[in-house]
Coordinates of C-alpha atoms and ligand atoms in Angstrom, one line a residue:
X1 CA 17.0 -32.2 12.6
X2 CA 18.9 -28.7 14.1
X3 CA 17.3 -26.7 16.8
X4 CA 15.6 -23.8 14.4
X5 CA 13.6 -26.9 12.2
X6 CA 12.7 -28.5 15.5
X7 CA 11.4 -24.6 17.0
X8 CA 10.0 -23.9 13.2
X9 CA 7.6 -27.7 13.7
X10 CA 6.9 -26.5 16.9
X11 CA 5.5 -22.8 15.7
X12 CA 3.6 -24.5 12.8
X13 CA 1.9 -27.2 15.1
X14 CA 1.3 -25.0 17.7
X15 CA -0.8 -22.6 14.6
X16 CA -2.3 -25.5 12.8
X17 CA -3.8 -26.0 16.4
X18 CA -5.7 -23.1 15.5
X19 CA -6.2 -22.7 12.0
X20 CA -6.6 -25.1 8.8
X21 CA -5.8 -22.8 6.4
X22 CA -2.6 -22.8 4.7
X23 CA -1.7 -19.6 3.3
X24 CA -0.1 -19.5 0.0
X25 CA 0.8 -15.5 0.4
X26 CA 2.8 -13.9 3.3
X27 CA 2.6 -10.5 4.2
X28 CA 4.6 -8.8 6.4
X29 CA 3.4 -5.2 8.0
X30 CA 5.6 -2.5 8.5
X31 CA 5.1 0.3 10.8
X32 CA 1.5 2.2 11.0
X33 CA 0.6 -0.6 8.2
X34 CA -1.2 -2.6 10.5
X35 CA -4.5 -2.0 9.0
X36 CA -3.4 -3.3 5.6
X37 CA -4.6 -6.6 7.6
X38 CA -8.5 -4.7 7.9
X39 CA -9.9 -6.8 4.8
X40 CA -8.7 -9.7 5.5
X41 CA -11.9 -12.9 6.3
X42 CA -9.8 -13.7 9.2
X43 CA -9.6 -17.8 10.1
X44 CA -7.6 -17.0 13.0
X45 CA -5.9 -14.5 15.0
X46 CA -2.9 -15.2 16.6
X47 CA -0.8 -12.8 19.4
X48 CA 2.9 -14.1 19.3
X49 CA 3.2 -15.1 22.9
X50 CA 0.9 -18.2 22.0
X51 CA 3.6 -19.0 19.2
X52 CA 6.7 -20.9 20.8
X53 CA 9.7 -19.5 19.2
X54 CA 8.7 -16.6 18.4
X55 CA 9.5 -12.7 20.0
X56 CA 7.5 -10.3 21.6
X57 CA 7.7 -7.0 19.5
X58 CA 8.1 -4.2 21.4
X59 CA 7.9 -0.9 18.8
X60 CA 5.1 1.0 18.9
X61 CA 2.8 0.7 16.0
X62 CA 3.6 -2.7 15.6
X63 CA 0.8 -5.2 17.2
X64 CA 2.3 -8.2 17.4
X65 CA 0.0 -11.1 15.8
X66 CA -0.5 -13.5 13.2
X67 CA -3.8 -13.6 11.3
X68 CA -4.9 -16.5 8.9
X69 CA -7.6 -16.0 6.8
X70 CA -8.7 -15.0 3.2
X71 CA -7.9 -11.9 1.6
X72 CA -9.2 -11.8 -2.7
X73 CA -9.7 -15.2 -3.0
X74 CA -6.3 -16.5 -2.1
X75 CA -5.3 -17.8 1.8
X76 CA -2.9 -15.7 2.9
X77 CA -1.3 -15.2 6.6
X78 CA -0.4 -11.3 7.9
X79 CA 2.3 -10.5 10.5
X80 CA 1.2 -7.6 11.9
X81 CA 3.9 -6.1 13.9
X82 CA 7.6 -7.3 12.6
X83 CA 10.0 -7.9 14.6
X84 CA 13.6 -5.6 14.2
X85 CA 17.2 -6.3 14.7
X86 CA 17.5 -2.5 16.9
X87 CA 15.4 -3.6 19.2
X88 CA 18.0 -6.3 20.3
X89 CA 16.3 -9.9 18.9
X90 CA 19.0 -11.7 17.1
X91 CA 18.9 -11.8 13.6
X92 CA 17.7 -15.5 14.0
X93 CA 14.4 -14.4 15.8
X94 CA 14.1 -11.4 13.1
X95 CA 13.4 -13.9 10.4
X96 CA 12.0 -16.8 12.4
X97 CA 8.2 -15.9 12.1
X98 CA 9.4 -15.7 7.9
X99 CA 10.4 -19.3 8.3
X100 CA 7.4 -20.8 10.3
X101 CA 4.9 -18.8 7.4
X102 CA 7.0 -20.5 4.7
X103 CA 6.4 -24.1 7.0
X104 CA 3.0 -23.1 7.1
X105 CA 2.9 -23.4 3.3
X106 CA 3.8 -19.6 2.1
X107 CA 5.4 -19.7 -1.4
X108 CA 5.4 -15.8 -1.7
X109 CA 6.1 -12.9 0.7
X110 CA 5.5 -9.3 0.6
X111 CA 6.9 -7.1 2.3
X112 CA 6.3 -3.6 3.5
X113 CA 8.2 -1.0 5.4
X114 CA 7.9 2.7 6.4
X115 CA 11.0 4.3 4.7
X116 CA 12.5 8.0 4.3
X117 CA 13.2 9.0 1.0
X118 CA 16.7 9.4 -0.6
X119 CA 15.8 10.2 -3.8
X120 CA 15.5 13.7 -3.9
X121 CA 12.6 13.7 -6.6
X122 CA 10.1 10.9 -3.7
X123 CA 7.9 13.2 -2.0
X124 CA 6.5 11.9 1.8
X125 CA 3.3 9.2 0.5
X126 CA 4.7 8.0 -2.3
X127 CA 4.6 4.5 -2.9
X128 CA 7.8 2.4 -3.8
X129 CA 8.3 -0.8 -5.5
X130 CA 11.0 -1.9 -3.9
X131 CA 13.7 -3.2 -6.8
X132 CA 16.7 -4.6 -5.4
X133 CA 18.3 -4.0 -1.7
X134 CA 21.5 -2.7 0.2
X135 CA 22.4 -4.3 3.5
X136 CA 23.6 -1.7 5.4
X137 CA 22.7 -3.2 9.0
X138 CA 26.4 -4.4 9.9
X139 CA 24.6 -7.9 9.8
X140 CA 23.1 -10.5 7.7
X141 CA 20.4 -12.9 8.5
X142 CA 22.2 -16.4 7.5
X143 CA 25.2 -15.5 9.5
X144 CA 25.6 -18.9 11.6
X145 CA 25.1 -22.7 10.9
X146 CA 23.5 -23.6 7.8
X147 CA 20.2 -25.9 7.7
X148 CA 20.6 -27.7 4.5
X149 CA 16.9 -28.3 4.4
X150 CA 15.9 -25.2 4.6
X151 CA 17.9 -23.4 1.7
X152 CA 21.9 -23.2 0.5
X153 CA 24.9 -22.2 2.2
X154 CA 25.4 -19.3 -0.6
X155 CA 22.3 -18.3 -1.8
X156 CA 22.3 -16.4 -4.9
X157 CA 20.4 -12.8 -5.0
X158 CA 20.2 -11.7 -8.4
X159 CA 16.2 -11.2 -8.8
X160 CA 15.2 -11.5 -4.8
X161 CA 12.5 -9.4 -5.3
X162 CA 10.6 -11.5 -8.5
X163 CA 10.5 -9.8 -11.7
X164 CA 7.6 -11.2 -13.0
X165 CA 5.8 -10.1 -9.7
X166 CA 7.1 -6.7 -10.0
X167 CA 5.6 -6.7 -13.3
X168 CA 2.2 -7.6 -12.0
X169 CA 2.5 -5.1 -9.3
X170 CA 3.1 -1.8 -11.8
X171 CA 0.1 -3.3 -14.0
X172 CA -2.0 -3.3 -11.0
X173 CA -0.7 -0.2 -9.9
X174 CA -1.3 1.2 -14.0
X175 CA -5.2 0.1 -14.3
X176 CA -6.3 1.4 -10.0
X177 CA -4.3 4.8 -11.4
X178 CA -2.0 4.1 -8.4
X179 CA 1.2 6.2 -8.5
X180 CA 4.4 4.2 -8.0
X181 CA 8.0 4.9 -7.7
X182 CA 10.4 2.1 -7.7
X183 CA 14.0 2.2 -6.4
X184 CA 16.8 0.4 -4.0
X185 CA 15.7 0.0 -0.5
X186 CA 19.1 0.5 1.8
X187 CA 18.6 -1.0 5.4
X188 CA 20.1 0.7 8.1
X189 CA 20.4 -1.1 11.5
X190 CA 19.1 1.9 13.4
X191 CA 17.4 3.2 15.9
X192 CA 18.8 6.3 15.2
X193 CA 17.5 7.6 12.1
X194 CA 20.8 8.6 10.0
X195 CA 22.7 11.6 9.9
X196 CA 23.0 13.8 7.3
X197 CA 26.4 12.9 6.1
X198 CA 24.8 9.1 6.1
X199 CA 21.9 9.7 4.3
X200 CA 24.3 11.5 1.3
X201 CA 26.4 8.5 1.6
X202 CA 23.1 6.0 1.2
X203 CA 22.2 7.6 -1.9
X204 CA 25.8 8.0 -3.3
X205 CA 26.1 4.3 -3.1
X206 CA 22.8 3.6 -4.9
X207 CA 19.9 3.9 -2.6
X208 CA 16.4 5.2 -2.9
X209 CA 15.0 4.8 0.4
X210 CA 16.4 4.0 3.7
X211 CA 14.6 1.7 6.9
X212 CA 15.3 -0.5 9.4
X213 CA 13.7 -3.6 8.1
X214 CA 12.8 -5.7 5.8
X215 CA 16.5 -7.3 4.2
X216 CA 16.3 -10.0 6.9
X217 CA 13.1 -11.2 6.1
X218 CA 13.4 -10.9 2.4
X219 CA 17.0 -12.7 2.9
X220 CA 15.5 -15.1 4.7
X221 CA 13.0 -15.9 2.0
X222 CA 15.2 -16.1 -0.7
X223 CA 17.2 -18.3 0.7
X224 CA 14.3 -20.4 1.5
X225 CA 13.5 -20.0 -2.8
X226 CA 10.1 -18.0 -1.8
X227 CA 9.3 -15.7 -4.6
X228 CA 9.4 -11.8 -2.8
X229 CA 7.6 -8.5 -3.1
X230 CA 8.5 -5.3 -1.5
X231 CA 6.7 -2.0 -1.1
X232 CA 8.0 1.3 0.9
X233 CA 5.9 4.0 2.0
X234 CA 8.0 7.0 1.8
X235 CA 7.3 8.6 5.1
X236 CA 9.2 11.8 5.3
X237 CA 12.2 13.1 3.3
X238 CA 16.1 11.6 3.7
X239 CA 18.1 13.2 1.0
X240 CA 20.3 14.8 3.9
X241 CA 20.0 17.8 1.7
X242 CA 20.1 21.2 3.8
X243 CA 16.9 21.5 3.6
X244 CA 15.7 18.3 5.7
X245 CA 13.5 18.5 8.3
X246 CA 14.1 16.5 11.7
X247 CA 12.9 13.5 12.2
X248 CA 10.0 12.4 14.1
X249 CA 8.5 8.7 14.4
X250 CA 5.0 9.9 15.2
X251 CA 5.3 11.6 11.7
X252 CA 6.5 8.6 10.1
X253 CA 3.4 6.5 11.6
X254 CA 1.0 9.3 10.6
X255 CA 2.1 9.4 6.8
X256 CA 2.4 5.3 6.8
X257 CA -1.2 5.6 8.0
X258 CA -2.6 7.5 4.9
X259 CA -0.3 5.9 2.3
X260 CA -0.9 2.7 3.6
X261 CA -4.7 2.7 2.5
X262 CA -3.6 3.2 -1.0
X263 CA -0.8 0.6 -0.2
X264 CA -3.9 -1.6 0.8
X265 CA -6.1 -1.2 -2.6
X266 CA -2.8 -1.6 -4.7
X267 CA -2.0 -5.3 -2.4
X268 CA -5.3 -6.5 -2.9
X269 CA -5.7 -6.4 -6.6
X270 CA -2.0 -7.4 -6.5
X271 CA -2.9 -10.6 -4.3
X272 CA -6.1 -11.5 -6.7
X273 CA -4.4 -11.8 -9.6
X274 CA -1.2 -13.1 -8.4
X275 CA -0.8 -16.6 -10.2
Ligands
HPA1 N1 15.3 6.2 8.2 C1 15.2 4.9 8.6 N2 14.0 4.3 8.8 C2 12.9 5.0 8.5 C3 12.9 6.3 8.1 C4 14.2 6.9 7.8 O1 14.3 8.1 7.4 N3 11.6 6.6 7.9 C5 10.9 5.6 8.2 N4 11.6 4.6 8.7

């Protein structure tokens, strides 16, 4: 057994401590989503630092727990508060809290990120199912030894985020009259948000929306054969167009905050009917 399988038994005993449950549905909250996590019958709630392994997040508007519970009928575990590659964890710790949910007995993850919009025709609240993804972070998560046990050396990524899933989500989305976009979600490593001339380049090369999160994990579960969902909340425009504002992270939390309650109807009828 390597060292991550021995850290990942470690994290899952150290939860099952707490908690019976074993989710079958991941979630992962992006920034000013944490109350996606409000309707959830919580089992168990647990901050990070009592989890060996994993990171302390240090981002504002990212909490920094686990909870187990219910959430429509299915048992389902929420990370509120991700961890990201700009704040300086290795890529290894990025997607460790993805591995111990899938050890805990997660099959699916979703995903969710605040985003700016490339595509000149998203507005700031939109919704977007995320489609396919660009790793722009000058990193991937699988760089390093491979565990055998935990997924293949090359994994393939045609389909990482599930069609059939994605076809769930817009039929969901159709009957709650929830507007959706859908589009290519281009990571960027950040902390700086882009420039202009990166932001033109981003869309030139196929993107829809651009964030800082969100390709390690789903990486990470792929290669681990977890079926994946993704959803950006478009939080201000990134067309790099003349006429873009500046940018401004209190703005970004501020528009994730409103969106994110639609976000939070749309995941819950998404989670209730999901097979
Ligand atoms: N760029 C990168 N990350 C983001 C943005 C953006 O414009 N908005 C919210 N997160």
């Amino acid at each position: 057994m390597n060292e991550t399988t021995k850290s990942i038994r470690s994290a899952r005993f150290a939860i099952r401590a707490k908690t019976q449950v074993e989710p079958q549905i991941a979630v992962i909250l992006g920034s000013g989503l944490g109350p996606l996590a409000d309707k959830v019958e919580v089992d168990a709630i647990l901050p990070y630092s009592e989890i060996p392994g994993i990171a302390q997040s240090t981002v504002h508007g990212h909490a920094g727990r686990l909870i187990v519970g219910s959430l429509a009928g299915k048992d389902v575990i929420f990370m509120q508060g991700r961890l990201h590659y700009y704040e300086g964890h290795p890529m290894s710790d990025v997607i460790f809290p993805t591995r111990v949910m899938h050890a805990l007995g997660a099959k699916t993850l979703i995903v969710t990120n605040a985003a700016g919009g490339l595509n000149p025709d998203f507005t700031p609240g939109d919704l977007m199912l995320i489609t396919d993804h660009i790793n722009m972070m000058g990193n991937n998560a699988l760089i390093g030894p491979n565990d055998e046990s935990l997924g293949p050396r090359f994994p393939d990524m045609t389909d990482t985020y599930t069609p059939e899933l994605r076809q769930l989500v817009l039929q969901r989305a159709d009957e709650e009259g929830i507007a959706l976009q859908q589009g290519v979600y281009a990571a960027w490593s950040g902390p700086t948000f882009e420039t202009p001339a990166e932001r033109r380049f981003l869309r030139l090369i196929g993107g829809d929306a651009v964030g800082m999160s969100t390709v390690p994990e789903a990486t990470a579960a792929r290669h681990m054969g977890m079926s994946v969902l993704g959803f950006s909340v478009i939080t201000n425009v990134a067309t790099g167009l003349a006429d873009q504002p500046a940018d401004d992270h209190l703005e970004v939390l501020a528009v994730a905050e409103v969106a994110g309650r639609r976000l939070a109807r749309l995941l819950d009828r998404v989670i209730a009917s999901m097979p």
